[in-house]
Amino acid sequence: MASQDTFELKKDELIQQSYAQMDTHLADSSYTLRQKLALTCRILFDNGHDSGLAGQITSRTGVPGEFLTQRLGLGFDEISEDNLLRVDEDLNVLEGDGMPNPANRFHSWVYRARPDVNCIIHTHAAHASALGMLEEPLVISHMDNCVLYDDVAFVGKWPGIPVGNEEGEFISAALGSKRALLLSHHGMLVAGGSVEEACVLSIAFERAARMQLLASAAGKIQPIDPELAREAHDWILRPRRNAVAFDYYARRSLKDPRNADCLRKS
C-alpha cells in the first residue's frame, strides 16, 4: 500500500497495519532463558528494584514442575546466568549450588493455578511498597502505564511472610487472572507469559507507583477513558514489543561495567 493511502484509513485499520509491521520487523530476543533471567535481575536493580535480598524471580524451564530462580544470599545486582538454581516446586535444588529463597513457595502455587504464567517477579521496590504502606491500590491514569490497566489485583491487608502454603493459596487466589498484584505492607508481584513480559511489566509497575505518588502530592488524579485505556493496554503488551523493549533495557544495563559479569560463565 502506498504511503499516501494511509491517510484514508481508520484508526482500527492503522492499528492492525502496525501490528503486522511489528510482527514482520521486530525480532524475538536472542538471549537464552538463563541469560534473560539474569539480565532481568540486573535490569530491575538498575530501575529501582533494589531492596537487598528481598524479592524473588522464577521462570519455568519447560519441564513440568521445574523452574529457575536466584540463590538466597545474592542480590539482584549479583545474579548471573551461571549462579541461577534449577529447582522443583517443592524447592529442592536440582542443579546449582546453594538454596532458593523459602518464600518461593508461593510461586509454585501461582504456577499451579496459572498455566499461562511462565515467569514470576516479586520485589519490594520503593514506590510500589510506599503505596502498599498507604493501603492504596495502583491507579492507572497515564498512557505509558496502561500496559497494566485493569490488570493489577490488590490486597489491602498484609498476610505475613509468604513461606507457608497458606500464603501461597492466598496470593495465587488474590492474583486471580491478572498479570500483577500489589500487596499492602509488602511489595509487588508480576506474573508474565514470558520473562520479557514480566520484566517490562515490573518496570512499568514501579514507574506507575512513582507517578501516582507524585501526582497525588500535587492534586487529585483524574481517570482516563476505559475504552482508550484498554486499547493502549493491548497496544503496548504485544510480545514482539516486549521483546524489543527487553533488549533495550538489556543493552542499557550491559553498558554499566558493574553488569559485565552478568552473562559471563565462571
PDB file of C-alpha atoms in Angstrom:
ATOM      1  CA  MET A   1       0.000   0.000   0.000  1.00  0.00           C
ATOM      2  CA  ALA A   2       1.342   3.406  -0.947  1.00  0.00           C
ATOM      3  CA  SER A   3       2.138   5.672   1.981  1.00  0.00           C
ATOM      4  CA  GLN A   4      -0.390   8.314   0.951  1.00  0.00           C
ATOM      5  CA  ASP A   5      -3.203   5.744   1.137  1.00  0.00           C
ATOM      6  CA  THR A   6      -2.814   5.523   4.917  1.00  0.00           C
ATOM      7  CA  PHE A   7      -4.427   8.949   5.280  1.00  0.00           C
ATOM      8  CA  GLU A   8      -7.711   7.364   4.247  1.00  0.00           C
ATOM      9  CA  LEU A   9      -7.550   4.544   6.773  1.00  0.00           C
ATOM     10  CA  LYS A  10      -9.497   4.370  10.015  1.00  0.00           C
ATOM     11  CA  LYS A  11      -7.685   4.072  13.345  1.00  0.00           C
ATOM     12  CA  ASP A  12      -8.501   0.360  13.734  1.00  0.00           C
ATOM     13  CA  GLU A  13      -7.038  -0.328  10.310  1.00  0.00           C
ATOM     14  CA  LEU A  14      -3.863   1.589  11.127  1.00  0.00           C
ATOM     15  CA  ILE A  15      -3.514  -0.328  14.386  1.00  0.00           C
ATOM     16  CA  GLN A  16      -3.819  -3.667  12.587  1.00  0.00           C
ATOM     17  CA  GLN A  17      -1.327  -2.496   9.978  1.00  0.00           C
ATOM     18  CA  SER A  18       1.114  -1.555  12.729  1.00  0.00           C
ATOM     19  CA  TYR A  19       0.649  -4.945  14.387  1.00  0.00           C
ATOM     20  CA  ALA A  20       1.541  -6.658  11.116  1.00  0.00           C
ATOM     21  CA  GLN A  21       4.605  -4.458  10.718  1.00  0.00           C
ATOM     22  CA  MET A  22       5.726  -5.246  14.272  1.00  0.00           C
ATOM     23  CA  ASP A  23       5.424  -8.978  13.616  1.00  0.00           C
ATOM     24  CA  THR A  24       7.453  -8.581  10.433  1.00  0.00           C
ATOM     25  CA  HIS A  25      10.186  -6.202  11.543  1.00  0.00           C
ATOM     26  CA  LEU A  26      10.595  -6.797  15.292  1.00  0.00           C
ATOM     27  CA  ALA A  27      12.566  -9.872  16.266  1.00  0.00           C
ATOM     28  CA  ASP A  28      12.264 -12.066  19.337  1.00  0.00           C
ATOM     29  CA  SER A  29      15.046 -11.787  21.885  1.00  0.00           C
ATOM     30  CA  SER A  30      18.068 -13.969  21.084  1.00  0.00           C
ATOM     31  CA  TYR A  31      19.125 -14.443  24.717  1.00  0.00           C
ATOM     32  CA  THR A  32      18.845 -17.864  26.363  1.00  0.00           C
ATOM     33  CA  LEU A  33      16.369 -18.382  29.199  1.00  0.00           C
ATOM     34  CA  ARG A  34      19.132 -18.216  31.808  1.00  0.00           C
ATOM     35  CA  GLN A  35      20.501 -15.050  30.253  1.00  0.00           C
ATOM     36  CA  LYS A  36      17.050 -13.441  30.177  1.00  0.00           C
ATOM     37  CA  LEU A  37      16.522 -14.216  33.837  1.00  0.00           C
ATOM     38  CA  ALA A  38      19.955 -12.923  34.877  1.00  0.00           C
ATOM     39  CA  LEU A  39      19.556  -9.809  32.736  1.00  0.00           C
ATOM     40  CA  THR A  40      16.122  -9.164  34.244  1.00  0.00           C
ATOM     41  CA  CYS A  41      17.661  -9.157  37.723  1.00  0.00           C
ATOM     42  CA  ARG A  42      20.250  -6.574  36.661  1.00  0.00           C
ATOM     43  CA  ILE A  43      17.677  -4.507  34.751  1.00  0.00           C
ATOM     44  CA  LEU A  44      15.307  -4.414  37.720  1.00  0.00           C
ATOM     45  CA  PHE A  45      18.092  -3.485  40.134  1.00  0.00           C
ATOM     46  CA  ASP A  46      19.021  -0.613  37.821  1.00  0.00           C
ATOM     47  CA  ASN A  47      15.388   0.536  37.769  1.00  0.00           C
ATOM     48  CA  GLY A  48      14.607   0.831  41.476  1.00  0.00           C
ATOM     49  CA  HIS A  49      14.048  -2.794  42.499  1.00  0.00           C
ATOM     50  CA  ASP A  50      16.996  -2.764  44.854  1.00  0.00           C
ATOM     51  CA  SER A  51      15.779  -3.834  48.293  1.00  0.00           C
ATOM     52  CA  GLY A  52      18.672  -6.024  49.391  1.00  0.00           C
ATOM     53  CA  LEU A  53      17.876  -9.737  49.456  1.00  0.00           C
ATOM     54  CA  ALA A  54      14.114  -9.202  49.428  1.00  0.00           C
ATOM     55  CA  GLY A  55      12.180 -10.421  46.414  1.00  0.00           C
ATOM     56  CA  GLN A  56      12.429 -13.350  44.046  1.00  0.00           C
ATOM     57  CA  ILE A  57      12.365 -14.156  40.366  1.00  0.00           C
ATOM     58  CA  THR A  58      11.468 -17.502  38.809  1.00  0.00           C
ATOM     59  CA  SER A  59      10.849 -18.876  35.341  1.00  0.00           C
ATOM     60  CA  ARG A  60       9.544 -22.204  34.141  1.00  0.00           C
ATOM     61  CA  THR A  61      12.216 -24.317  32.441  1.00  0.00           C
ATOM     62  CA  GLY A  62       9.858 -26.122  30.082  1.00  0.00           C
ATOM     63  CA  VAL A  63       9.902 -29.249  32.265  1.00  0.00           C
ATOM     64  CA  PRO A  64       6.685 -29.544  34.318  1.00  0.00           C
ATOM     65  CA  GLY A  65       7.211 -28.702  37.984  1.00  0.00           C
ATOM     66  CA  GLU A  66      10.642 -27.130  37.476  1.00  0.00           C
ATOM     67  CA  PHE A  67      11.811 -23.528  37.426  1.00  0.00           C
ATOM     68  CA  LEU A  68      14.929 -21.394  37.576  1.00  0.00           C
ATOM     69  CA  THR A  69      15.473 -18.943  40.405  1.00  0.00           C
ATOM     70  CA  GLN A  70      18.209 -16.971  42.133  1.00  0.00           C
ATOM     71  CA  ARG A  71      20.258 -18.232  45.054  1.00  0.00           C
ATOM     72  CA  LEU A  72      19.383 -16.924  48.510  1.00  0.00           C
ATOM     73  CA  GLY A  73      22.150 -14.618  49.690  1.00  0.00           C
ATOM     74  CA  LEU A  74      22.700 -12.876  46.362  1.00  0.00           C
ATOM     75  CA  GLY A  75      21.157  -9.543  45.425  1.00  0.00           C
ATOM     76  CA  PHE A  76      19.631  -8.862  42.026  1.00  0.00           C
ATOM     77  CA  ASP A  77      22.813  -6.977  41.126  1.00  0.00           C
ATOM     78  CA  GLU A  78      24.853 -10.166  41.617  1.00  0.00           C
ATOM     79  CA  ILE A  79      22.791 -12.618  39.580  1.00  0.00           C
ATOM     80  CA  SER A  80      24.424 -14.111  36.504  1.00  0.00           C
ATOM     81  CA  GLU A  81      23.489 -16.959  34.217  1.00  0.00           C
ATOM     82  CA  ASP A  82      25.927 -19.319  35.951  1.00  0.00           C
ATOM     83  CA  ASN A  83      24.698 -18.854  39.542  1.00  0.00           C
ATOM     84  CA  LEU A  84      20.987 -19.494  38.963  1.00  0.00           C
ATOM     85  CA  LEU A  85      19.405 -22.555  40.551  1.00  0.00           C
ATOM     86  CA  ARG A  86      17.125 -25.101  38.916  1.00  0.00           C
ATOM     87  CA  VAL A  87      14.574 -26.279  41.485  1.00  0.00           C
ATOM     88  CA  ASP A  88      11.384 -28.294  41.662  1.00  0.00           C
ATOM     89  CA  GLU A  89       8.097 -26.955  43.012  1.00  0.00           C
ATOM     90  CA  ASP A  90       8.992 -28.235  46.500  1.00  0.00           C
ATOM     91  CA  LEU A  91      12.119 -26.025  46.278  1.00  0.00           C
ATOM     92  CA  ASN A  92      14.533 -28.948  46.126  1.00  0.00           C
ATOM     93  CA  VAL A  93      17.684 -27.923  44.231  1.00  0.00           C
ATOM     94  CA  LEU A  94      18.117 -29.971  41.056  1.00  0.00           C
ATOM     95  CA  GLU A  95      21.061 -28.028  39.672  1.00  0.00           C
ATOM     96  CA  GLY A  96      23.344 -25.382  41.136  1.00  0.00           C
ATOM     97  CA  ASP A  97      24.892 -24.508  44.495  1.00  0.00           C
ATOM     98  CA  GLY A  98      23.111 -23.028  47.491  1.00  0.00           C
ATOM     99  CA  MET A  99      19.433 -22.754  48.382  1.00  0.00           C
ATOM    100  CA  PRO A 100      16.477 -20.828  46.940  1.00  0.00           C
ATOM    101  CA  ASN A 101      14.519 -18.270  48.911  1.00  0.00           C
ATOM    102  CA  PRO A 102      11.949 -20.199  51.022  1.00  0.00           C
ATOM    103  CA  ALA A 103       9.390 -17.545  50.017  1.00  0.00           C
ATOM    104  CA  ASN A 104       9.488 -19.033  46.510  1.00  0.00           C
ATOM    105  CA  ARG A 105       6.836 -21.436  47.753  1.00  0.00           C
ATOM    106  CA  PHE A 106       4.069 -19.068  46.696  1.00  0.00           C
ATOM    107  CA  HIS A 107       5.498 -19.068  43.155  1.00  0.00           C
ATOM    108  CA  SER A 108       4.731 -22.785  42.966  1.00  0.00           C
ATOM    109  CA  TRP A 109       1.133 -22.059  43.931  1.00  0.00           C
ATOM    110  CA  VAL A 110       0.823 -19.406  41.249  1.00  0.00           C
ATOM    111  CA  TYR A 111       2.299 -21.704  38.598  1.00  0.00           C
ATOM    112  CA  ARG A 112      -0.135 -24.448  39.563  1.00  0.00           C
ATOM    113  CA  ALA A 113      -3.083 -22.053  39.304  1.00  0.00           C
ATOM    114  CA  ARG A 114      -1.911 -20.255  36.136  1.00  0.00           C
ATOM    115  CA  PRO A 115      -0.610 -22.443  33.278  1.00  0.00           C
ATOM    116  CA  ASP A 116      -0.328 -19.255  31.173  1.00  0.00           C
ATOM    117  CA  VAL A 117       2.324 -17.824  33.515  1.00  0.00           C
ATOM    118  CA  ASN A 118       5.965 -18.592  32.711  1.00  0.00           C
ATOM    119  CA  CYS A 119       7.802 -16.001  34.802  1.00  0.00           C
ATOM    120  CA  ILE A 120       7.081 -14.517  38.241  1.00  0.00           C
ATOM    121  CA  ILE A 121       8.768 -11.460  39.710  1.00  0.00           C
ATOM    122  CA  HIS A 122       8.258 -10.288  43.279  1.00  0.00           C
ATOM    123  CA  THR A 123      10.088  -7.233  44.619  1.00  0.00           C
ATOM    124  CA  HIS A 124       9.862  -4.618  47.354  1.00  0.00           C
ATOM    125  CA  ALA A 125      10.503  -1.674  45.024  1.00  0.00           C
ATOM    126  CA  ALA A 126      10.291   1.577  46.993  1.00  0.00           C
ATOM    127  CA  HIS A 127       7.389   3.376  45.319  1.00  0.00           C
ATOM    128  CA  ALA A 128       5.190   0.302  44.972  1.00  0.00           C
ATOM    129  CA  SER A 129       5.917  -0.541  48.605  1.00  0.00           C
ATOM    130  CA  ALA A 130       5.064   3.039  49.619  1.00  0.00           C
ATOM    131  CA  LEU A 131       1.624   2.653  48.041  1.00  0.00           C
ATOM    132  CA  GLY A 132       1.259  -0.574  49.980  1.00  0.00           C
ATOM    133  CA  MET A 133       2.065   1.273  53.197  1.00  0.00           C
ATOM    134  CA  LEU A 134      -0.850   3.602  52.421  1.00  0.00           C
ATOM    135  CA  GLU A 135      -3.045   0.589  51.606  1.00  0.00           C
ATOM    136  CA  GLU A 136      -3.849   2.204  48.273  1.00  0.00           C
ATOM    137  CA  PRO A 137      -4.271   0.269  45.005  1.00  0.00           C
ATOM    138  CA  LEU A 138      -2.297   1.220  41.926  1.00  0.00           C
ATOM    139  CA  VAL A 139      -4.119   3.843  39.843  1.00  0.00           C
ATOM    140  CA  ILE A 140      -3.570   3.783  36.091  1.00  0.00           C
ATOM    141  CA  SER A 141      -4.066   7.236  34.621  1.00  0.00           C
ATOM    142  CA  HIS A 142      -1.309   7.692  32.027  1.00  0.00           C
ATOM    143  CA  MET A 143      -0.758   6.168  28.597  1.00  0.00           C
ATOM    144  CA  ASP A 144       2.606   4.600  29.466  1.00  0.00           C
ATOM    145  CA  ASN A 145       1.083   2.831  32.460  1.00  0.00           C
ATOM    146  CA  CYS A 146      -1.889   1.437  30.536  1.00  0.00           C
ATOM    147  CA  VAL A 147       0.079  -1.744  29.969  1.00  0.00           C
ATOM    148  CA  LEU A 148      -1.211  -2.532  33.494  1.00  0.00           C
ATOM    149  CA  TYR A 149      -4.742  -1.165  33.046  1.00  0.00           C
ATOM    150  CA  ASP A 150      -7.322  -3.439  34.700  1.00  0.00           C
ATOM    151  CA  ASP A 151      -4.524  -5.973  35.154  1.00  0.00           C
ATOM    152  CA  VAL A 152      -3.457  -5.297  38.760  1.00  0.00           C
ATOM    153  CA  ALA A 153      -5.107  -7.008  41.715  1.00  0.00           C
ATOM    154  CA  PHE A 154      -4.888  -5.525  45.205  1.00  0.00           C
ATOM    155  CA  VAL A 155      -4.597  -6.925  48.718  1.00  0.00           C
ATOM    156  CA  GLY A 156      -5.400  -4.409  51.426  1.00  0.00           C
ATOM    157  CA  LYS A 157      -4.054  -6.398  54.379  1.00  0.00           C
ATOM    158  CA  TRP A 158      -0.645  -7.969  54.876  1.00  0.00           C
ATOM    159  CA  PRO A 159      -0.800 -11.790  55.003  1.00  0.00           C
ATOM    160  CA  GLY A 160       2.643 -12.148  56.608  1.00  0.00           C
ATOM    161  CA  ILE A 161       5.839 -13.688  55.228  1.00  0.00           C
ATOM    162  CA  PRO A 162       4.944 -15.923  52.245  1.00  0.00           C
ATOM    163  CA  VAL A 163       6.787 -19.086  53.254  1.00  0.00           C
ATOM    164  CA  GLY A 164       3.742 -21.214  54.103  1.00  0.00           C
ATOM    165  CA  ASN A 165       1.212 -22.938  51.900  1.00  0.00           C
ATOM    166  CA  GLU A 166      -1.475 -20.685  53.363  1.00  0.00           C
ATOM    167  CA  GLU A 167       0.235 -17.615  51.877  1.00  0.00           C
ATOM    168  CA  GLY A 168       0.676 -19.431  48.568  1.00  0.00           C
ATOM    169  CA  GLU A 169      -3.034 -20.172  48.395  1.00  0.00           C
ATOM    170  CA  PHE A 170      -3.880 -16.618  49.446  1.00  0.00           C
ATOM    171  CA  ILE A 171      -1.562 -14.891  46.955  1.00  0.00           C
ATOM    172  CA  SER A 172      -2.481 -17.089  43.986  1.00  0.00           C
ATOM    173  CA  ALA A 173      -6.180 -16.549  44.719  1.00  0.00           C
ATOM    174  CA  ALA A 174      -5.696 -12.782  45.107  1.00  0.00           C
ATOM    175  CA  LEU A 175      -3.834 -12.576  41.785  1.00  0.00           C
ATOM    176  CA  GLY A 176      -6.654 -14.386  40.019  1.00  0.00           C
ATOM    177  CA  SER A 177      -6.427 -13.991  36.245  1.00  0.00           C
ATOM    178  CA  LYS A 178      -4.490 -10.705  36.333  1.00  0.00           C
ATOM    179  CA  ARG A 179      -0.839 -10.113  35.496  1.00  0.00           C
ATOM    180  CA  ALA A 180       0.088  -8.154  38.603  1.00  0.00           C
ATOM    181  CA  LEU A 181      -0.686  -7.791  42.292  1.00  0.00           C
ATOM    182  CA  LEU A 182       0.022  -5.096  44.899  1.00  0.00           C
ATOM    183  CA  LEU A 183       0.385  -6.491  48.408  1.00  0.00           C
ATOM    184  CA  SER A 184      -0.128  -3.891  51.118  1.00  0.00           C
ATOM    185  CA  HIS A 185       2.754  -3.509  53.588  1.00  0.00           C
ATOM    186  CA  HIS A 186       4.764  -5.883  51.412  1.00  0.00           C
ATOM    187  CA  GLY A 187       5.509  -5.340  47.731  1.00  0.00           C
ATOM    188  CA  MET A 188       4.523  -6.069  44.158  1.00  0.00           C
ATOM    189  CA  LEU A 189       4.109  -9.228  42.117  1.00  0.00           C
ATOM    190  CA  VAL A 190       4.113  -9.666  38.349  1.00  0.00           C
ATOM    191  CA  ALA A 191       3.143 -12.899  36.584  1.00  0.00           C
ATOM    192  CA  GLY A 192       4.068 -12.808  32.920  1.00  0.00           C
ATOM    193  CA  GLY A 193       3.666 -15.069  29.950  1.00  0.00           C
ATOM    194  CA  SER A 194       7.384 -14.652  29.260  1.00  0.00           C
ATOM    195  CA  VAL A 195      10.474 -13.336  31.020  1.00  0.00           C
ATOM    196  CA  GLU A 196      10.433 -10.312  28.729  1.00  0.00           C
ATOM    197  CA  GLU A 197       6.813  -9.503  29.555  1.00  0.00           C
ATOM    198  CA  ALA A 198       7.369  -9.897  33.295  1.00  0.00           C
ATOM    199  CA  CYS A 199      10.456  -7.674  33.166  1.00  0.00           C
ATOM    200  CA  VAL A 200       8.728  -4.890  31.215  1.00  0.00           C
ATOM    201  CA  LEU A 201       5.638  -5.032  33.448  1.00  0.00           C
ATOM    202  CA  SER A 202       7.737  -4.853  36.605  1.00  0.00           C
ATOM    203  CA  ILE A 203       9.473  -1.724  35.377  1.00  0.00           C
ATOM    204  CA  ALA A 204       6.095  -0.242  34.408  1.00  0.00           C
ATOM    205  CA  PHE A 205       4.620  -1.121  37.821  1.00  0.00           C
ATOM    206  CA  GLU A 206       7.267   0.730  39.825  1.00  0.00           C
ATOM    207  CA  ARG A 207       7.193   3.724  37.455  1.00  0.00           C
ATOM    208  CA  ALA A 208       3.385   3.882  37.695  1.00  0.00           C
ATOM    209  CA  ALA A 209       3.593   3.815  41.501  1.00  0.00           C
ATOM    210  CA  ARG A 210       6.150   6.632  41.483  1.00  0.00           C
ATOM    211  CA  MET A 211       3.997   8.710  39.131  1.00  0.00           C
ATOM    212  CA  GLN A 212       0.946   8.093  41.320  1.00  0.00           C
ATOM    213  CA  LEU A 213       2.716   9.338  44.431  1.00  0.00           C
ATOM    214  CA  LEU A 214       3.975  12.431  42.579  1.00  0.00           C
ATOM    215  CA  ALA A 215       0.568  13.222  41.094  1.00  0.00           C
ATOM    216  CA  SER A 216      -1.273  12.621  44.378  1.00  0.00           C
ATOM    217  CA  ALA A 217       1.031  15.084  46.129  1.00  0.00           C
ATOM    218  CA  ALA A 218       0.048  17.764  43.605  1.00  0.00           C
ATOM    219  CA  GLY A 219      -3.698  17.163  43.384  1.00  0.00           C
ATOM    220  CA  LYS A 220      -6.450  14.707  42.535  1.00  0.00           C
ATOM    221  CA  ILE A 221      -5.638  12.087  39.912  1.00  0.00           C
ATOM    222  CA  GLN A 222      -8.152  12.183  37.076  1.00  0.00           C
ATOM    223  CA  PRO A 223      -9.426   8.943  35.498  1.00  0.00           C
ATOM    224  CA  ILE A 224      -8.892   8.059  31.870  1.00  0.00           C
ATOM    225  CA  ASP A 225     -11.416   6.643  29.418  1.00  0.00           C
ATOM    226  CA  PRO A 226     -11.661   2.852  29.995  1.00  0.00           C
ATOM    227  CA  GLU A 227     -12.030   2.003  26.310  1.00  0.00           C
ATOM    228  CA  LEU A 228      -8.951   4.018  25.369  1.00  0.00           C
ATOM    229  CA  ALA A 229      -7.039   2.550  28.310  1.00  0.00           C
ATOM    230  CA  ARG A 230      -7.831  -1.000  27.181  1.00  0.00           C
ATOM    231  CA  GLU A 231      -6.780  -0.070  23.650  1.00  0.00           C
ATOM    232  CA  ALA A 232      -3.435   1.211  24.963  1.00  0.00           C
ATOM    233  CA  HIS A 233      -3.040  -1.896  27.165  1.00  0.00           C
ATOM    234  CA  ASP A 234      -3.275  -4.209  24.179  1.00  0.00           C
ATOM    235  CA  TRP A 235      -1.147  -1.913  22.013  1.00  0.00           C
ATOM    236  CA  ILE A 236       1.790  -1.869  24.438  1.00  0.00           C
ATOM    237  CA  LEU A 237       1.540  -5.508  25.567  1.00  0.00           C
ATOM    238  CA  ARG A 238       2.474  -7.121  22.237  1.00  0.00           C
ATOM    239  CA  PRO A 239       5.003  -9.980  22.617  1.00  0.00           C
ATOM    240  CA  ARG A 240       7.345  -8.601  19.945  1.00  0.00           C
ATOM    241  CA  ARG A 241       7.148  -5.147  21.510  1.00  0.00           C
ATOM    242  CA  ASN A 242       8.042  -6.682  24.878  1.00  0.00           C
ATOM    243  CA  ALA A 243      10.999  -8.435  23.258  1.00  0.00           C
ATOM    244  CA  VAL A 244      12.489  -5.270  21.768  1.00  0.00           C
ATOM    245  CA  ALA A 245      11.791  -3.328  24.965  1.00  0.00           C
ATOM    246  CA  PHE A 246      13.582  -6.036  26.948  1.00  0.00           C
ATOM    247  CA  ASP A 247      16.545  -5.912  24.571  1.00  0.00           C
ATOM    248  CA  TYR A 248      16.703  -2.129  25.006  1.00  0.00           C
ATOM    249  CA  TYR A 249      16.787  -2.405  28.795  1.00  0.00           C
ATOM    250  CA  ALA A 250      19.402  -5.182  28.494  1.00  0.00           C
ATOM    251  CA  ARG A 251      21.631  -3.037  26.281  1.00  0.00           C
ATOM    252  CA  ARG A 252      21.304  -0.170  28.726  1.00  0.00           C
ATOM    253  CA  SER A 253      22.240  -2.319  31.725  1.00  0.00           C
ATOM    254  CA  LEU A 254      25.119  -4.041  29.948  1.00  0.00           C
ATOM    255  CA  LYS A 255      26.707  -0.651  29.261  1.00  0.00           C
ATOM    256  CA  ASP A 256      27.290  -0.410  33.014  1.00  0.00           C
ATOM    257  CA  PRO A 257      30.663  -2.015  33.868  1.00  0.00           C
ATOM    258  CA  ARG A 258      29.145  -3.348  37.086  1.00  0.00           C
ATOM    259  CA  ASN A 259      26.984  -5.680  34.989  1.00  0.00           C
ATOM    260  CA  ALA A 260      29.853  -7.028  32.889  1.00  0.00           C
ATOM    261  CA  ASP A 261      29.774 -10.397  34.704  1.00  0.00           C
ATOM    262  CA  CYS A 262      26.057 -10.997  34.119  1.00  0.00           C
ATOM    263  CA  LEU A 263      26.493 -13.152  31.003  1.00  0.00           C
ATOM    264  CA  ARG A 264      29.972 -14.477  31.750  1.00  0.00           C
ATOM    265  CA  LYS A 265      30.404 -18.104  32.650  1.00  0.00           C
ATOM    266  CA  SER A 266      32.575 -18.746  35.695  1.00  0.00           C
TER     267      SER A 266
END
